[in-house]
C-alpha atoms as a PDB file:
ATOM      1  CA  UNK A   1     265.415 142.445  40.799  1.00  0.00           C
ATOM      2  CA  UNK A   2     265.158 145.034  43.504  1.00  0.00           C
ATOM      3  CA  UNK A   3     265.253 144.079  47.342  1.00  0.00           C
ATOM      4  CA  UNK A   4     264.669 146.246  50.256  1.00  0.00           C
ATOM      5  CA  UNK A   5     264.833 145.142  53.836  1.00  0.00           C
ATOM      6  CA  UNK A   6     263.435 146.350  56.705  1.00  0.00           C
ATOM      7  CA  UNK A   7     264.701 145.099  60.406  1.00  0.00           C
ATOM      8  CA  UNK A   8     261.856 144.932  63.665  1.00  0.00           C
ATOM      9  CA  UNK A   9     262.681 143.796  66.568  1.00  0.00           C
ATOM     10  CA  UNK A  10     260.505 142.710  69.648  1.00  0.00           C
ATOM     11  CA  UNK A  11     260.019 140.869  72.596  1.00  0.00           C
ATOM     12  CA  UNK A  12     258.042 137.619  72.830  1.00  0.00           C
ATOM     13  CA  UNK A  13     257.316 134.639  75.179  1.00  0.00           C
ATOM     14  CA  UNK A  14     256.283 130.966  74.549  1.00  0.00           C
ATOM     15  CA  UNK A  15     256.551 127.271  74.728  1.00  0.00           C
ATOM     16  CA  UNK A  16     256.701 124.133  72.400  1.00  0.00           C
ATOM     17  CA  UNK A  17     254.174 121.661  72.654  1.00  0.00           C
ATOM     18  CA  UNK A  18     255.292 117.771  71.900  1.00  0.00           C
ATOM     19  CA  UNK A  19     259.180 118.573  72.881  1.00  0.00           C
ATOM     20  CA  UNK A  20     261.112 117.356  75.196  1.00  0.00           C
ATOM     21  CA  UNK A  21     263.654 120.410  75.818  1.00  0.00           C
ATOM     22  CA  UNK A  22     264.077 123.137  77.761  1.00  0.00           C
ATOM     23  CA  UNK A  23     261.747 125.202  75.290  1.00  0.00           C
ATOM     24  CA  UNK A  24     258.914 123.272  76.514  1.00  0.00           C
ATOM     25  CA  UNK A  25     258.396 125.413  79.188  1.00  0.00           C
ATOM     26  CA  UNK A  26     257.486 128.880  79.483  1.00  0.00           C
ATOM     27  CA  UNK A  27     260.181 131.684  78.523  1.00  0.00           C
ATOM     28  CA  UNK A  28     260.901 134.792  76.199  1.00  0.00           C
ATOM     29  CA  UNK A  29     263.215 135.836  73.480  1.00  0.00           C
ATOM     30  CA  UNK A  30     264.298 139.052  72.068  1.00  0.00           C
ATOM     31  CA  UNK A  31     263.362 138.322  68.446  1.00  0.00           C
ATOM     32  CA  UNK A  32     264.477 140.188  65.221  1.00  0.00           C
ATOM     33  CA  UNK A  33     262.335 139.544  62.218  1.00  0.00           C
ATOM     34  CA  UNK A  34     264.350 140.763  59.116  1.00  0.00           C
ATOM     35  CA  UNK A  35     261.625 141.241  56.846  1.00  0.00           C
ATOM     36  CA  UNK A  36     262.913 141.413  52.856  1.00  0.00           C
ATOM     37  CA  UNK A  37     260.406 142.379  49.866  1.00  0.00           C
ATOM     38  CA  UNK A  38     261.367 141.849  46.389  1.00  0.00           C
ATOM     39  CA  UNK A  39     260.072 143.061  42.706  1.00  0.00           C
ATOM     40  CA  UNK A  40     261.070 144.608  39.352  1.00  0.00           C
ATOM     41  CA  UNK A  41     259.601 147.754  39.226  1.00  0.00           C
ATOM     42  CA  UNK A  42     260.200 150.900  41.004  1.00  0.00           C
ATOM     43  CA  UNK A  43     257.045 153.149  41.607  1.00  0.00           C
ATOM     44  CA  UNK A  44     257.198 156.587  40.308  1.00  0.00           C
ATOM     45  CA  UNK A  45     258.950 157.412  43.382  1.00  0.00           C
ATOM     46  CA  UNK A  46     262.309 155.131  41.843  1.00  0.00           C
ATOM     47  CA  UNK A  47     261.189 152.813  45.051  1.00  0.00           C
ATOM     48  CA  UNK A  48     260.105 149.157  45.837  1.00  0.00           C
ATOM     49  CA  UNK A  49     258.286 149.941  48.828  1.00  0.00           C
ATOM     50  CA  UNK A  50     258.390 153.060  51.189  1.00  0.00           C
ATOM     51  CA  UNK A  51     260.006 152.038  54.296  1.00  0.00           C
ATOM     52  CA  UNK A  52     257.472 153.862  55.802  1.00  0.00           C
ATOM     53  CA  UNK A  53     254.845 151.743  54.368  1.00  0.00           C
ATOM     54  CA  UNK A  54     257.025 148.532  55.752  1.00  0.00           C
ATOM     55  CA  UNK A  55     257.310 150.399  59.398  1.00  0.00           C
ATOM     56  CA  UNK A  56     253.428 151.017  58.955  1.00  0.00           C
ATOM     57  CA  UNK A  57     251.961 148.090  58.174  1.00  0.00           C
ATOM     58  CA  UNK A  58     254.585 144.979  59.634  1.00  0.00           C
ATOM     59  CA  UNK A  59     255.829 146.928  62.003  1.00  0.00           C
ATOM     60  CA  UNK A  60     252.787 148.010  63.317  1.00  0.00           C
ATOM     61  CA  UNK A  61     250.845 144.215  63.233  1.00  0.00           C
ATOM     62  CA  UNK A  62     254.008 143.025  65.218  1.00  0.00           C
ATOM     63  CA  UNK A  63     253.875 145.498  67.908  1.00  0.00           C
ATOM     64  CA  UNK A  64     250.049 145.400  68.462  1.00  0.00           C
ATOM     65  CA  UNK A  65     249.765 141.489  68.220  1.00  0.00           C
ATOM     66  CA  UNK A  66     253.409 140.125  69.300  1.00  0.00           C
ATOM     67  CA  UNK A  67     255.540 142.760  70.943  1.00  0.00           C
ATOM     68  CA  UNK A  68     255.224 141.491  74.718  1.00  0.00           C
ATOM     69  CA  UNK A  69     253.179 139.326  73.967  1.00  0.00           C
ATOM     70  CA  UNK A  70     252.886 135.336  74.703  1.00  0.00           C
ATOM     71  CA  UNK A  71     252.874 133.063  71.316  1.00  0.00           C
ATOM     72  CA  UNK A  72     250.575 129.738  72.148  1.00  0.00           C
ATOM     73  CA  UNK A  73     249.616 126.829  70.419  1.00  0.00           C
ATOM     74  CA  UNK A  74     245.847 126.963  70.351  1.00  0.00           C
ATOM     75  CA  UNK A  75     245.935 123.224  71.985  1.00  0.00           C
ATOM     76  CA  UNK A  76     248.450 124.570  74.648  1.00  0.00           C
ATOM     77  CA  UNK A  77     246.136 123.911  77.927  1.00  0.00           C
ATOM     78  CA  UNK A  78     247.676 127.135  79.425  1.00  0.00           C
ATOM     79  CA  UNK A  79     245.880 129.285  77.298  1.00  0.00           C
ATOM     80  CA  UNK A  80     242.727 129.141  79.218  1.00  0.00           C
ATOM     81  CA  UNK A  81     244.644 129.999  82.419  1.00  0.00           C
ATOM     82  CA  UNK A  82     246.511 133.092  80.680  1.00  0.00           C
ATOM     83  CA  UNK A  83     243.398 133.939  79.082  1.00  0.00           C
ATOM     84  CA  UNK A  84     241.638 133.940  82.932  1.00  0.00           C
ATOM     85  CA  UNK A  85     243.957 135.632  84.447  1.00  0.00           C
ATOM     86  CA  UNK A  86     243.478 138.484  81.671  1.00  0.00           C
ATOM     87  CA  UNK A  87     247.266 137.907  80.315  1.00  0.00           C
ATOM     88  CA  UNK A  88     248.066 138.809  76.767  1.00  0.00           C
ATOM     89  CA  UNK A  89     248.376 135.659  74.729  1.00  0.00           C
ATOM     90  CA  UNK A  90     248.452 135.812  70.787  1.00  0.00           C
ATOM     91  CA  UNK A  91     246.883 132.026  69.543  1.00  0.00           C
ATOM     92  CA  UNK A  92     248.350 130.371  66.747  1.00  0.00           C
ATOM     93  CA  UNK A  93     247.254 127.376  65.005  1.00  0.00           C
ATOM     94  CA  UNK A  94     250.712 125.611  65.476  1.00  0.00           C
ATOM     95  CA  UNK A  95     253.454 125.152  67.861  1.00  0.00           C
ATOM     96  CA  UNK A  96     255.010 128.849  68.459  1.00  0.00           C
ATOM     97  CA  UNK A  97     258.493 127.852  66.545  1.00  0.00           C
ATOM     98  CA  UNK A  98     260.904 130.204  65.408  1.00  0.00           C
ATOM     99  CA  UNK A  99     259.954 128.769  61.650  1.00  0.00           C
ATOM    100  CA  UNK A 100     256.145 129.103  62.128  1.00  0.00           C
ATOM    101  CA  UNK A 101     256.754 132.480  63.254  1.00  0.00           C
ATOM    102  CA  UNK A 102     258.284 133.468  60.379  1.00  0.00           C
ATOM    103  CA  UNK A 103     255.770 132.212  58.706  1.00  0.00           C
ATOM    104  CA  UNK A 104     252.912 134.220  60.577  1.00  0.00           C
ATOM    105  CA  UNK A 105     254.991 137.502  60.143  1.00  0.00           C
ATOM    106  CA  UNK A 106     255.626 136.462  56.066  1.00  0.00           C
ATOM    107  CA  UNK A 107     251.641 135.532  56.018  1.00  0.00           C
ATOM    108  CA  UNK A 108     250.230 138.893  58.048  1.00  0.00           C
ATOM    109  CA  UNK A 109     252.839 141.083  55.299  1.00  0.00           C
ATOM    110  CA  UNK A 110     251.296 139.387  52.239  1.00  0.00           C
ATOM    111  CA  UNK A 111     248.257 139.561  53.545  1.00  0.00           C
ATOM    112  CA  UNK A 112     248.251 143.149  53.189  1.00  0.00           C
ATOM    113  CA  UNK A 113     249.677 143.491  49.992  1.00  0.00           C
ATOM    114  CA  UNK A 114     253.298 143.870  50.373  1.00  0.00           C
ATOM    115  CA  UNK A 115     255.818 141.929  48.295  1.00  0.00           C
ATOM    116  CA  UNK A 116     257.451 139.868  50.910  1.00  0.00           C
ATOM    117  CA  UNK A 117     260.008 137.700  49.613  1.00  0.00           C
ATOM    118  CA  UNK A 118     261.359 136.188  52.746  1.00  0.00           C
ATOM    119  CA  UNK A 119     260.990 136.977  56.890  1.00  0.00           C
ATOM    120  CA  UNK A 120     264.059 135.606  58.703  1.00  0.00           C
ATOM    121  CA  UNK A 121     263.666 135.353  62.397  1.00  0.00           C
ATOM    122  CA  UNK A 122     266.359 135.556  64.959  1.00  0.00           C
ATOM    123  CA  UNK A 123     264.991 134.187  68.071  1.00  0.00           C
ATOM    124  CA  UNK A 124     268.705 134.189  69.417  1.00  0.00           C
ATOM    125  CA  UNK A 125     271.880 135.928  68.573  1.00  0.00           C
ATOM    126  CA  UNK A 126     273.111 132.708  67.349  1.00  0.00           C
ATOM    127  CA  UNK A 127     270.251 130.765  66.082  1.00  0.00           C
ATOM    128  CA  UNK A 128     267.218 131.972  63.035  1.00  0.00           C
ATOM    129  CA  UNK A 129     264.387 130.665  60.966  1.00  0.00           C
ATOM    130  CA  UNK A 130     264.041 131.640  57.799  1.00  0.00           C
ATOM    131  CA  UNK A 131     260.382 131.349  55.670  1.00  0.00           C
ATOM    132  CA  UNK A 132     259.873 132.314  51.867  1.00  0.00           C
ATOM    133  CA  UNK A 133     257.070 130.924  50.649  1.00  0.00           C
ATOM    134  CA  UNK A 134     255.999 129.728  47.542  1.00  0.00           C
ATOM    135  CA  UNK A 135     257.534 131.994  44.290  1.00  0.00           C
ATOM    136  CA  UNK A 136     253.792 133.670  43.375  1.00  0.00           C
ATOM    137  CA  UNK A 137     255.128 137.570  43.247  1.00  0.00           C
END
């Protein structure tokens, strides 16, 4: 099995519905999403996947949609404020956690045909979610 891994990191905001922490208010992290992509073939290149390709295509996505960005819950009642006031707000269909995260990045790179084994996000130095999905390469 061959396994490359590309790391992309990026700054986000957001806030957890239903919780009773300190995360349920507004704030930002300086995530890292280590993005890994696994197979058993090399290309005729002797590669997995260019990490140009990786840069390209997850890379890219994250910048554009999350990069300085604020992650919402689509029921956050917020968002219709932000959205008002003309603030950058990326809308997901659950609560903005480090795990569903993962799981948008892991999604988005599937999506587009990569290989994506697993995305493991670092929201802190000290504390990651990790998502792999189901085993369908």
């Amino acid at each position: 099995m061959y396994r490359v891994t590309r790391e992309i990191e990026f700054c986000y905001g957001h806030r957890l519905l239903n919780y009773d922490g300190k995360c349920r208010h507004l704030h930002g992290h300086n995530g890292r999403a280590v993005v890994t992509l696994e197979g058993t073939r090399l290309d005729s290149r002797g590669m997995l996947v260019d990490f140009g390709e990786i840069k390209q295509t997850i890379q890219r996505w994250i910048d554009e949609q999350l990069d300085h960005n604020m992650l919402l819950c689509r029921e956050d009642p917020l968002l219709p404020l932000l959205r008002e006031r003309g603030e950058r707000v990326f809308v997901m269909d659950a609560n903005p956690t480090a795990e569903n995260i993962a799981r948008l990045i892991y999604d988005q790179g599937r999506g587009a045909g990569l290989p994506i084994s697993e995305v493991v996000l670092w929201e802190t130095p000290n504390c990651f979610a990790a998502y792999s999905g189901e085993d369908d390469r």
